[in-house]
CSV table of C-alpha atoms and ligand atoms in Angstrom, one decimal:
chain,number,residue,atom,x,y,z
A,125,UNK,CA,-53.0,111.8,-122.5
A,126,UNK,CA,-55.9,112.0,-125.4
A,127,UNK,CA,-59.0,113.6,-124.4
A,128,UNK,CA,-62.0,111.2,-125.2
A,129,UNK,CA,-65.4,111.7,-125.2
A,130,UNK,CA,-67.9,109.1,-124.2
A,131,UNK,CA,-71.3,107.1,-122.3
A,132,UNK,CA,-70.7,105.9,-119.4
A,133,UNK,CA,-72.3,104.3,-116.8
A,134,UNK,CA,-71.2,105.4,-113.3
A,135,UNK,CA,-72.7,103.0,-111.3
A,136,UNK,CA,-75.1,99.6,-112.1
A,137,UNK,CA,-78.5,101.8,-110.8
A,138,UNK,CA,-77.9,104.7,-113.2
A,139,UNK,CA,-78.4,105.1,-116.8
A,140,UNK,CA,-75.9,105.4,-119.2
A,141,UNK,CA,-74.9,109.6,-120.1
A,142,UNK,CA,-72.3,111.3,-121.4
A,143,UNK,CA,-68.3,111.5,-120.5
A,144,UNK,CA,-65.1,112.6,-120.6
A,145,UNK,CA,-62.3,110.6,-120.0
A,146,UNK,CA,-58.7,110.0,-121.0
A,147,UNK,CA,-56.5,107.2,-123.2
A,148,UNK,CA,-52.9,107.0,-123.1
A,149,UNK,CA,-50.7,108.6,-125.4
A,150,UNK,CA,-50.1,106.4,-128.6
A,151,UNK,CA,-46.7,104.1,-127.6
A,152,UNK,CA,-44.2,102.9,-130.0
A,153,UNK,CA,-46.9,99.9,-131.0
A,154,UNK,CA,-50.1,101.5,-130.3
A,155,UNK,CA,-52.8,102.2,-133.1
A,156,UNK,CA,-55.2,104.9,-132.4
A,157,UNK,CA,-58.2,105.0,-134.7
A,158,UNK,CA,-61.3,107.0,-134.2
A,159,UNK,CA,-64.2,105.0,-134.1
A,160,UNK,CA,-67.1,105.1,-136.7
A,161,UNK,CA,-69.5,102.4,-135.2
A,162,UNK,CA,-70.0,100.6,-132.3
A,163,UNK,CA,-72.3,97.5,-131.7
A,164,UNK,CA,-74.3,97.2,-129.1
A,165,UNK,CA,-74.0,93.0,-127.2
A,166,UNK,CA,-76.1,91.7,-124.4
A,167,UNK,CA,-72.7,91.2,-122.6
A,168,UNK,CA,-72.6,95.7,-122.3
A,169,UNK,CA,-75.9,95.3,-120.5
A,170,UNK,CA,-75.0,92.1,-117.9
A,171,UNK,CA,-71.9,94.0,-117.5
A,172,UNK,CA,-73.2,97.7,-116.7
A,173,UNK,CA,-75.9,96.0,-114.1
A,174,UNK,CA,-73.6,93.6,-112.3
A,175,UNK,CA,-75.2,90.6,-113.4
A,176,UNK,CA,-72.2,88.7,-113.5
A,177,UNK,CA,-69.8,90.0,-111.3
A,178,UNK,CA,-69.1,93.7,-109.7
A,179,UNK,CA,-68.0,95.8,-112.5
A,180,UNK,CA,-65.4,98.9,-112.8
A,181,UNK,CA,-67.3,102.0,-112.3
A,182,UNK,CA,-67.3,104.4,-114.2
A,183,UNK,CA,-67.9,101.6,-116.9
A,184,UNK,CA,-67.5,102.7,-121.0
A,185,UNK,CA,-69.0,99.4,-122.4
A,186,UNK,CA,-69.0,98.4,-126.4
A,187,UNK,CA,-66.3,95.5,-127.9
A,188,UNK,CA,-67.6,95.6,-131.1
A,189,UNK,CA,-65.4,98.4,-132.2
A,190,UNK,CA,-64.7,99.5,-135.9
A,191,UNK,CA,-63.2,103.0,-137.6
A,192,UNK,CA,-60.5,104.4,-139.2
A,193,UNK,CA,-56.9,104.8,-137.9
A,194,UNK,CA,-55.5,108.1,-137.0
A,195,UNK,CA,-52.2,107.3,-135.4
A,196,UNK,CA,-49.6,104.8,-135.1
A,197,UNK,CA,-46.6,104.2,-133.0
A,198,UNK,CA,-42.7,104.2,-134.4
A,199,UNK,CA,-43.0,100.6,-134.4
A,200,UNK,CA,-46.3,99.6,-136.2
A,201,UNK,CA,-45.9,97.4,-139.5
A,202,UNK,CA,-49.2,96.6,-139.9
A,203,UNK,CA,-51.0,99.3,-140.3
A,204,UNK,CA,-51.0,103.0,-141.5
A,205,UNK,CA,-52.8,106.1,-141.0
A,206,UNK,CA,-56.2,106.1,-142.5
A,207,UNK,CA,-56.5,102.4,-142.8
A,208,UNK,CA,-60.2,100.7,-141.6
A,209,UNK,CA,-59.3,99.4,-138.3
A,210,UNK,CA,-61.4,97.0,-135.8
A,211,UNK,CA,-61.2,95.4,-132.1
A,212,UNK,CA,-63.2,93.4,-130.2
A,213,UNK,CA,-63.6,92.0,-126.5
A,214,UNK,CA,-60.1,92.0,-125.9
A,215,UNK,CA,-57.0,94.2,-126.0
A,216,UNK,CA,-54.5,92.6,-125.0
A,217,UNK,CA,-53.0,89.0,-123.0
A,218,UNK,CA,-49.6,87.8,-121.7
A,219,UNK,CA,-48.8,86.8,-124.8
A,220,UNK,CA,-46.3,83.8,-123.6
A,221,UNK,CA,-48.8,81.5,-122.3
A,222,UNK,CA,-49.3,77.9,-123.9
A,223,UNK,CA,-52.9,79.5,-125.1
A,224,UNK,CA,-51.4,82.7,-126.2
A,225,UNK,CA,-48.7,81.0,-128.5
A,226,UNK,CA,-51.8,79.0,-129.7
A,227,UNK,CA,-53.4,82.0,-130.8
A,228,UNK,CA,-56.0,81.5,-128.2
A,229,UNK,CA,-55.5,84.8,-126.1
A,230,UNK,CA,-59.1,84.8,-125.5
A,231,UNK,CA,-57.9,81.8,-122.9
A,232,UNK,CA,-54.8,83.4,-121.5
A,233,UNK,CA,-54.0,81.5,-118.2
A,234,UNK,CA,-53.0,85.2,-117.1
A,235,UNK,CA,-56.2,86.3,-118.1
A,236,UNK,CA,-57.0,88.4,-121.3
A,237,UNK,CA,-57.1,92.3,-120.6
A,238,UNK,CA,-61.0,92.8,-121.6
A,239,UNK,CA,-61.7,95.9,-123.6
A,240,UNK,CA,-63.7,97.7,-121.0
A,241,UNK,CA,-64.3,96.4,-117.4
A,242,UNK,CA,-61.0,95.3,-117.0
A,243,UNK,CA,-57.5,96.3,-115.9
A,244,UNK,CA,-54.5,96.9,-118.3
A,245,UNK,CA,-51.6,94.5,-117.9
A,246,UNK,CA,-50.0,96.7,-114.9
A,247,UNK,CA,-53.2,95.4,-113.0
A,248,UNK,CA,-54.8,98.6,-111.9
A,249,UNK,CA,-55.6,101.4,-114.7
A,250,UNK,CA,-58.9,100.4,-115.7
A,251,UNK,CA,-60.1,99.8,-119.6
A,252,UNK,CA,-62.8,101.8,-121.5
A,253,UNK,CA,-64.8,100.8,-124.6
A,254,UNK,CA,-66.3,101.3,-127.5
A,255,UNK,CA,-69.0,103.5,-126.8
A,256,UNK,CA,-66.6,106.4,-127.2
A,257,UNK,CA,-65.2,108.7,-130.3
A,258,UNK,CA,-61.6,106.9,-129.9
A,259,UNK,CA,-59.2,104.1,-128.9
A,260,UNK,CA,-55.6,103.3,-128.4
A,261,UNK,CA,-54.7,99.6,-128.6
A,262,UNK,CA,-51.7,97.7,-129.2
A,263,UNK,CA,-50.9,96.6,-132.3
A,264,UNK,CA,-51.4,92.8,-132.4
A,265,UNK,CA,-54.8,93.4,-131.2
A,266,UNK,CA,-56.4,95.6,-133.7
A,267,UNK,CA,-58.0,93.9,-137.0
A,268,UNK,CA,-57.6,94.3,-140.3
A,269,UNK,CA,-61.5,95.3,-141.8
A,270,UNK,CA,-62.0,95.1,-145.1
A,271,UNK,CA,-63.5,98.2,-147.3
A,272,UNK,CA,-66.3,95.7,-149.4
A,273,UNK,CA,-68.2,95.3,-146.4
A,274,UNK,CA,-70.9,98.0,-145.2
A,275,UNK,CA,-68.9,99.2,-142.0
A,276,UNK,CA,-72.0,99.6,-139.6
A,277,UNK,CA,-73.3,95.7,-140.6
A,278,UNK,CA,-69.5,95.0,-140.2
A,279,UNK,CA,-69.3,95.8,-136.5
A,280,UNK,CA,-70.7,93.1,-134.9
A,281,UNK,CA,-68.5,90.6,-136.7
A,282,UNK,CA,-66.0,91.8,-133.5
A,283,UNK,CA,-68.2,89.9,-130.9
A,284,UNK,CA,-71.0,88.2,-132.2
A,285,UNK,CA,-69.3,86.9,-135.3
A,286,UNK,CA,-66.5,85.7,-134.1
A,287,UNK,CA,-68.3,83.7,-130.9
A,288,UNK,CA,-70.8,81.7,-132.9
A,289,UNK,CA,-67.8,81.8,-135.6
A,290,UNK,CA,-65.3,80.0,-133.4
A,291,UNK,CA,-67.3,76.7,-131.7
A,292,UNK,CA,-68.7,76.1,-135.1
A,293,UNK,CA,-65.2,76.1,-136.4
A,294,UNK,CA,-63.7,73.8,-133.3
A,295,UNK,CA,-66.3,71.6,-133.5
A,296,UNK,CA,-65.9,71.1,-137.5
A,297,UNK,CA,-69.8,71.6,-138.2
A,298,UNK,CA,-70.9,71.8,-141.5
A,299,UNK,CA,-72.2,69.1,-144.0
A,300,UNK,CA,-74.1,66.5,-142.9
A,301,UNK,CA,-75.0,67.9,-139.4
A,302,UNK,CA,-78.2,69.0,-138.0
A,303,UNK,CA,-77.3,72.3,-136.3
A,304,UNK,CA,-79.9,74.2,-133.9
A,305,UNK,CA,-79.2,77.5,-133.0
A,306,UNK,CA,-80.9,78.6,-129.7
A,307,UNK,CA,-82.0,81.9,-129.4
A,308,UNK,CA,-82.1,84.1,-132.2
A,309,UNK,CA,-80.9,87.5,-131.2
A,310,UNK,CA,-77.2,89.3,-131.9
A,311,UNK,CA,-75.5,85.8,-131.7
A,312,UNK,CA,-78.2,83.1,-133.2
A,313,UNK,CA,-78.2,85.0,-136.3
A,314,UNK,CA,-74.8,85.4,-137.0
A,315,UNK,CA,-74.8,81.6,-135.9
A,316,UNK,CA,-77.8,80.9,-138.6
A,317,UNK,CA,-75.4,82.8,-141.3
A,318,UNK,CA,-72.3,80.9,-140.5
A,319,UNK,CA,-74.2,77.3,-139.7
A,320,UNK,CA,-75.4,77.7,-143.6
A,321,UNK,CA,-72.5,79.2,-144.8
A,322,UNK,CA,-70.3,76.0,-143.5
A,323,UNK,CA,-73.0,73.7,-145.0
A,324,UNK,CA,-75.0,72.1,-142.0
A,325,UNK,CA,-78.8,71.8,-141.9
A,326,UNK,CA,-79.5,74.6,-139.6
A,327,UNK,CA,-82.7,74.9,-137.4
A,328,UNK,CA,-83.3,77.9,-135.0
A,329,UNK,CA,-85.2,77.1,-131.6
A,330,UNK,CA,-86.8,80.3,-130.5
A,331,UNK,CA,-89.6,81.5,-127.8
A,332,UNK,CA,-90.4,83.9,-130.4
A,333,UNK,CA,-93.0,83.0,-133.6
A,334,UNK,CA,-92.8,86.5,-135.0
A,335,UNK,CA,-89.4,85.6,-135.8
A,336,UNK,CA,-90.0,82.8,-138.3
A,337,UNK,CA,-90.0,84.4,-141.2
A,338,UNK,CA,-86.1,86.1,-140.9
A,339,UNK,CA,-84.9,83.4,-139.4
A,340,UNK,CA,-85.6,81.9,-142.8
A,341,UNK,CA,-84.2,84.6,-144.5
A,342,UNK,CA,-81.1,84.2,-142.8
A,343,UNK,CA,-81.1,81.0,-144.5
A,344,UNK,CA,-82.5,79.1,-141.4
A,345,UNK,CA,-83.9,75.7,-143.1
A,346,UNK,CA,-86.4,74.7,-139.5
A,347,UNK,CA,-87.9,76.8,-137.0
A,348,UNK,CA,-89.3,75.8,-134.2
A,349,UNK,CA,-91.1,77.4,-131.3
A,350,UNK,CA,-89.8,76.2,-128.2
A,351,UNK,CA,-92.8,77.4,-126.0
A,352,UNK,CA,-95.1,74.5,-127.9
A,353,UNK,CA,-95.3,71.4,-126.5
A,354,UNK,CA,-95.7,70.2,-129.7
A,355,UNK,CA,-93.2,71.4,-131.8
A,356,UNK,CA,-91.1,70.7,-128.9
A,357,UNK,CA,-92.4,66.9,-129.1
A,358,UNK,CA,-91.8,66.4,-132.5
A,359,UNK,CA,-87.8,68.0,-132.3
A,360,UNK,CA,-86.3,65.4,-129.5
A,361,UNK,CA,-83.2,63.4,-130.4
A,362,UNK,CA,-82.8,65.9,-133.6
A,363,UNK,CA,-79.6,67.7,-133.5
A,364,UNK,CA,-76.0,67.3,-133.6
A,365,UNK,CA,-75.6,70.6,-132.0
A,366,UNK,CA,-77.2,72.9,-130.1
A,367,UNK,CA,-75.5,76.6,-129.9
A,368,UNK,CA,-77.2,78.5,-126.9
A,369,UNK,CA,-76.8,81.9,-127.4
A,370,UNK,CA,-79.5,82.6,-124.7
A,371,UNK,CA,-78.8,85.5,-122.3
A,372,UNK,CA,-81.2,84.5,-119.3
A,373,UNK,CA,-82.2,81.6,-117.5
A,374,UNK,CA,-83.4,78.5,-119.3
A,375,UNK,CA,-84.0,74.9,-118.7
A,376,UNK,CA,-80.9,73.0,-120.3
A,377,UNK,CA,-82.0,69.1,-119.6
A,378,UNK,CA,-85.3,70.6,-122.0
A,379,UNK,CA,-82.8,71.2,-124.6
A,380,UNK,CA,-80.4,68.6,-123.8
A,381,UNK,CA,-83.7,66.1,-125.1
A,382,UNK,CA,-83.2,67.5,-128.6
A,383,UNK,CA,-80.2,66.5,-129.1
A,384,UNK,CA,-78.7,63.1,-131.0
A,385,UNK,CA,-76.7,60.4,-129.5
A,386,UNK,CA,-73.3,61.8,-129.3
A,387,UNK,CA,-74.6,65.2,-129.6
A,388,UNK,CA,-72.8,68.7,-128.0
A,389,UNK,CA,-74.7,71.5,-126.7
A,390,UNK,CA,-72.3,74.1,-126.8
A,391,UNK,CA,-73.4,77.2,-124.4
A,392,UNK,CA,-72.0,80.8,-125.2
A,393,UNK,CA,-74.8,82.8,-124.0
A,394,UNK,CA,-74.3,83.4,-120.4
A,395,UNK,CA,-77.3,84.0,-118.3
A,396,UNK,CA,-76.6,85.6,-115.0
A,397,UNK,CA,-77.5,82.5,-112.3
A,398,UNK,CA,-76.0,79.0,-113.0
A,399,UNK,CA,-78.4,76.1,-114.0
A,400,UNK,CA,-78.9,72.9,-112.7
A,401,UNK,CA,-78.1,69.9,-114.9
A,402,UNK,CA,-79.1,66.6,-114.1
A,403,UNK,CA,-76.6,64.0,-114.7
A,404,UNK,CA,-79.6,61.7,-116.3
A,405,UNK,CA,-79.8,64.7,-119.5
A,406,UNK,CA,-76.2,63.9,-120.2
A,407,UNK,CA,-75.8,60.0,-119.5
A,408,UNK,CA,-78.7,59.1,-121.9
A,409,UNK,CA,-76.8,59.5,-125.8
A,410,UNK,CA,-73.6,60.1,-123.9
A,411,UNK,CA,-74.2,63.9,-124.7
A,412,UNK,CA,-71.8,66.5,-123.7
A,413,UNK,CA,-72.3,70.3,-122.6
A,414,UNK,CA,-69.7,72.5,-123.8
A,415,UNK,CA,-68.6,76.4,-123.8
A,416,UNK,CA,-66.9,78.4,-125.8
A,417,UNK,CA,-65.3,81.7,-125.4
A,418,UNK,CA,-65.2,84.7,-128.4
A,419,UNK,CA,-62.2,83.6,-130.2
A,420,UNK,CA,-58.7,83.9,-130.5
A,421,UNK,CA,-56.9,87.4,-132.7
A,422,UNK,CA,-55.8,85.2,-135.7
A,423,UNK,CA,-58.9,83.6,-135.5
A,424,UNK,CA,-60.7,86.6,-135.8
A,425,UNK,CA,-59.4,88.0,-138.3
A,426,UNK,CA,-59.6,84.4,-140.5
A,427,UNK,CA,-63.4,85.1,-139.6
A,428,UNK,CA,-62.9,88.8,-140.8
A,429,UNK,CA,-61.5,87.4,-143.9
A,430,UNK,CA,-64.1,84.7,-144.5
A,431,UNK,CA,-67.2,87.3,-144.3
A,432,UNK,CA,-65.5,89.8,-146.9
A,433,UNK,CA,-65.2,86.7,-148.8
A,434,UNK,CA,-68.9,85.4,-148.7
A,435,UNK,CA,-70.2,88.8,-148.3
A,436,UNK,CA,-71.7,88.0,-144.7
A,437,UNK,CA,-72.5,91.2,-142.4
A,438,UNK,CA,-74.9,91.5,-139.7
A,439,UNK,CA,-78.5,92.5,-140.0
A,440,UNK,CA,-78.3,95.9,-137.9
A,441,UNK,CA,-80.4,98.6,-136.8
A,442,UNK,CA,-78.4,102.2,-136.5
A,443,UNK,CA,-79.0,103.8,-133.4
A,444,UNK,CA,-78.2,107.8,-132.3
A,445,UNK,CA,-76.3,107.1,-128.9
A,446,UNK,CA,-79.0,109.4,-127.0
A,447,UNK,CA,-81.2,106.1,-127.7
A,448,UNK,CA,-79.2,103.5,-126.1
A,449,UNK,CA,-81.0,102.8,-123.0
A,450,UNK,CA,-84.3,102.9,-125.2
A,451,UNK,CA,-82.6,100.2,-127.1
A,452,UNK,CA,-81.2,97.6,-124.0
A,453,UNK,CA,-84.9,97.8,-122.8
A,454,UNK,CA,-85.6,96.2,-126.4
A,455,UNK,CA,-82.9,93.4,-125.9
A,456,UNK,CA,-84.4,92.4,-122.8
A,457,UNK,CA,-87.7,92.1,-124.8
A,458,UNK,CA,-85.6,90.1,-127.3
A,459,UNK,CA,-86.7,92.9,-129.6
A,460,UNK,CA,-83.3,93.6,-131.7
A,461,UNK,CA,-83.5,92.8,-135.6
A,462,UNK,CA,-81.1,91.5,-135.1
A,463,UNK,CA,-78.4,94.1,-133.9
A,464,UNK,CA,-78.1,97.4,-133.0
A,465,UNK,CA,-75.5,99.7,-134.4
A,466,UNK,CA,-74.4,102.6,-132.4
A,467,UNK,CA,-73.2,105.3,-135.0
A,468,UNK,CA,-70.7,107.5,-133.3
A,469,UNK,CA,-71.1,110.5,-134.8
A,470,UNK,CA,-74.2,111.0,-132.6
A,471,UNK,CA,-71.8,111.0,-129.7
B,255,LIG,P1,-79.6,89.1,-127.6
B,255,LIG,O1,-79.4,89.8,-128.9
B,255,LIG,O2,-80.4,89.7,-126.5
B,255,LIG,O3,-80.2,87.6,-127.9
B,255,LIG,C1,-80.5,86.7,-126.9
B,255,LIG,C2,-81.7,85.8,-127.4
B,255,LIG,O4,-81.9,84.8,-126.5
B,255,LIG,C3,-83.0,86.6,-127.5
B,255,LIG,O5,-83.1,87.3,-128.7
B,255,LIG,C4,-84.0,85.4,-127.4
B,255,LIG,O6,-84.2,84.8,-128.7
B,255,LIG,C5,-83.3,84.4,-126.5
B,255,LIG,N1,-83.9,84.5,-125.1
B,255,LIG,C6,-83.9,85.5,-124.3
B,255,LIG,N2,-84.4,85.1,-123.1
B,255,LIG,C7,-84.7,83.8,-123.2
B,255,LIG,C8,-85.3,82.8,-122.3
B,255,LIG,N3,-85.6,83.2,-121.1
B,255,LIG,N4,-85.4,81.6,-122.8
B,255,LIG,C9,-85.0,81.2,-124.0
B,255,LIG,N5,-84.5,82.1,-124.9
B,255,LIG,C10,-84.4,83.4,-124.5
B,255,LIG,O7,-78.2,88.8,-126.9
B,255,LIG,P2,-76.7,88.5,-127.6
B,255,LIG,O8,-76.0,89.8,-127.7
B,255,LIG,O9,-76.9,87.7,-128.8
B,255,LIG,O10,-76.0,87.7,-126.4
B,255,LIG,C11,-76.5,86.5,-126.0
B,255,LIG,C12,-75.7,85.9,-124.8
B,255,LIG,O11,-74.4,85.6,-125.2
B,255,LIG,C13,-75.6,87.0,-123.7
B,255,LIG,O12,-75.7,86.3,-122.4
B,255,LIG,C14,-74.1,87.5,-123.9
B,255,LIG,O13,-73.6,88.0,-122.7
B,255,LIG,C15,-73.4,86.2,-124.3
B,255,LIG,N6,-72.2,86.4,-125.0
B,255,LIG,C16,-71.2,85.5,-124.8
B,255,LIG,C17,-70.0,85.6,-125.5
B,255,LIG,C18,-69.0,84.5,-125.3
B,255,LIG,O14,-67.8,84.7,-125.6
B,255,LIG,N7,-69.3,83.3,-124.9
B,255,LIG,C19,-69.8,86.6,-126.4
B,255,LIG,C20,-70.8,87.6,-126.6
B,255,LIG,C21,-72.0,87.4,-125.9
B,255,LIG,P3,-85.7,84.3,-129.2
B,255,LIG,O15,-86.5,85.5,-129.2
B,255,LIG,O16,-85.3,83.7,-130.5
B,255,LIG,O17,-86.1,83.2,-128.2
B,256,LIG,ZN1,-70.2,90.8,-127.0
């Protein structure tokens, strides 16, 4: 086994510290790389409280994983020793479903093995994440990361890029749609850069003015403050799409009123309770409400590619590990410009 050291938390009451902990010996087509930086999503903090579901104690959180590879197994062709190296919320699937063979693991009907709070395909040793100094993980799940990018900024790609990456991408949005990302945190602004990147007419709808001014700098062409009646007024029937990236309860048949006739309101934020939609929000401009989970490997690394191509990283803020329940008391204050960065060699 490889010695790893790590924060953990041990139970959903206690804060996350240091520990020690164990990965499995590199198999025939394992990678091991040791990780650099690790970004820091809103899912680590629902997860480590229990806000969805009772989680795996001791819990290792972090799927926005990126460093540089150290091993690899006898059978590895894609990658070598010292080679940039990333993974993301999952590490590993069936494989031999009808969604994995589509390359859309993150929808295995077996259910995709998570990258921490999860069990490995043998169903009970438990998965550890990124918030740690290394990882072992099979082959087809490890990304290629490419060296133009700043690594740090590069990071959240893993999560938050590829989820607002993905539904844009399903739903074809781009030129000549009116796009409105809600919530402007880790995942609206990776939404804002890929919304203006693919050509659409992108609006952000926040709860917080203070962040007008980088929302257009992100390239955001609207903003509006939800939390004014009147701005809120003057944006019904607007959009073609909503992306709700919010993490806590909100009113959807509010938002549902901004959108167009025909228009999709596509939720990957996922607050802890369930809302209540009335049928009425939906029937009215035959709208539809819609989900959409990260995204599948191939998928990932296409949105990989497409950053390095366009230059597009995420706007981060490095933190020392020590600092990292300083910094989910920030995210619950929807205090994060827009991401923060945990660099590991403060572990
Ligand atoms: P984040 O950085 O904390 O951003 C969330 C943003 O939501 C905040 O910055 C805030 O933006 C807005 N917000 C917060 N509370 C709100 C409220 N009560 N009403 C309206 N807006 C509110 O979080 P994140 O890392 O981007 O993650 C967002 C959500 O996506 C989380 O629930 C996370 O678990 C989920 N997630 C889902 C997937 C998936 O595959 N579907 C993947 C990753 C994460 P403003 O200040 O602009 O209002
Ligand atoms: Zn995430």
């Amino acid at each position: 086994m490889i010695p790893v050291k790590g924060y953990a938390a041990q139970d959903p009451q206690t804060d996350l510290a240091p520990w020690s902990f164990e990965r499995r010996e590199v198999g025939p087509h394992d990678v091991q790389f040791d990780i650099l930086f690790c970004g820091v999503c809103h899912s680590d903090l629902h997860q480590i409280k229990n806000d969805w579901f009772p989680g795996i104690f001791p819990m290792v959180p972090g799927h926005e994983i990126v460093g540089r590879v150290v091993k690899v197994g006898d059978h590895v062709k894609n990658f070598k020793v010292g080679d940039l190296a990333g993974t993301g919320c999952m590490v590993d699937s069936c494989q031999v479903c009808e969604n994995c063979k589509q390359d859309l693991e993150q929808y295995c009907l077996e259910g995709s093995t998570l990258t921490y709070n999860s069990y490995e395909r043998d169903g009970k040793t438990p998965t550890y994440g990124g918030y740690s100094n290394s990882i072992v993980v099979r082959e087809e799940f490890v990304l290629h990361i490419s060296e133009k990018l700043d690594l740090a900024a590069t990071a959240p790609l893993l999560c938050a890029g590829i989820t607002t990456y993905s539904p844009l991408r399903h739903w074809q949005v781009g030129k000549g749609h009116k796009l409105a990302v809600l919530g402007l945190g880790g995942l609206g602004h990776m939404a804002v850069k890929f919304g203006v990147a693919f050509g659409a007419d992108v609006t952000v709808l926040s709860t917080s003015p203070g962040k007008e001014a980088d929302a257009k700098k992100l390239g955001a062409h609207h903003f509006v403050v939800t939390t004014d009646p009147e701005q809120l007024k003057a944006a019904q029937g607007s959009y073609d799409f909503i992306l709700d990236t919010v993490s806590a309860e909100h009113d959807f048949n509010m938002y549902l009123g901004l959108l167009r006739t025909n228009g999709v309101h596509i939720c990957v934020g996922v607050p802890p309770k369930p809302a209540a939609v009335a049928a009425f929000s939906l029937i009215g401009g035959r709208k539809s409400l819609a989900g959409s989970s990260i995204g599948g490997i191939a998928e990932t690394q296409e949105m990989l590619d497409f950053c390095a191509e366009h230059d597009i990283v995420s706007d981060i803020e490095i933190i020392d590990i020590k600092n990292i329940t300083e910094s989910y008391k920030r995210m619950l204050k929807g205090d994060v410009r827009y991401r923060f960065v945990i660099d590991m060699s403060t572990l």
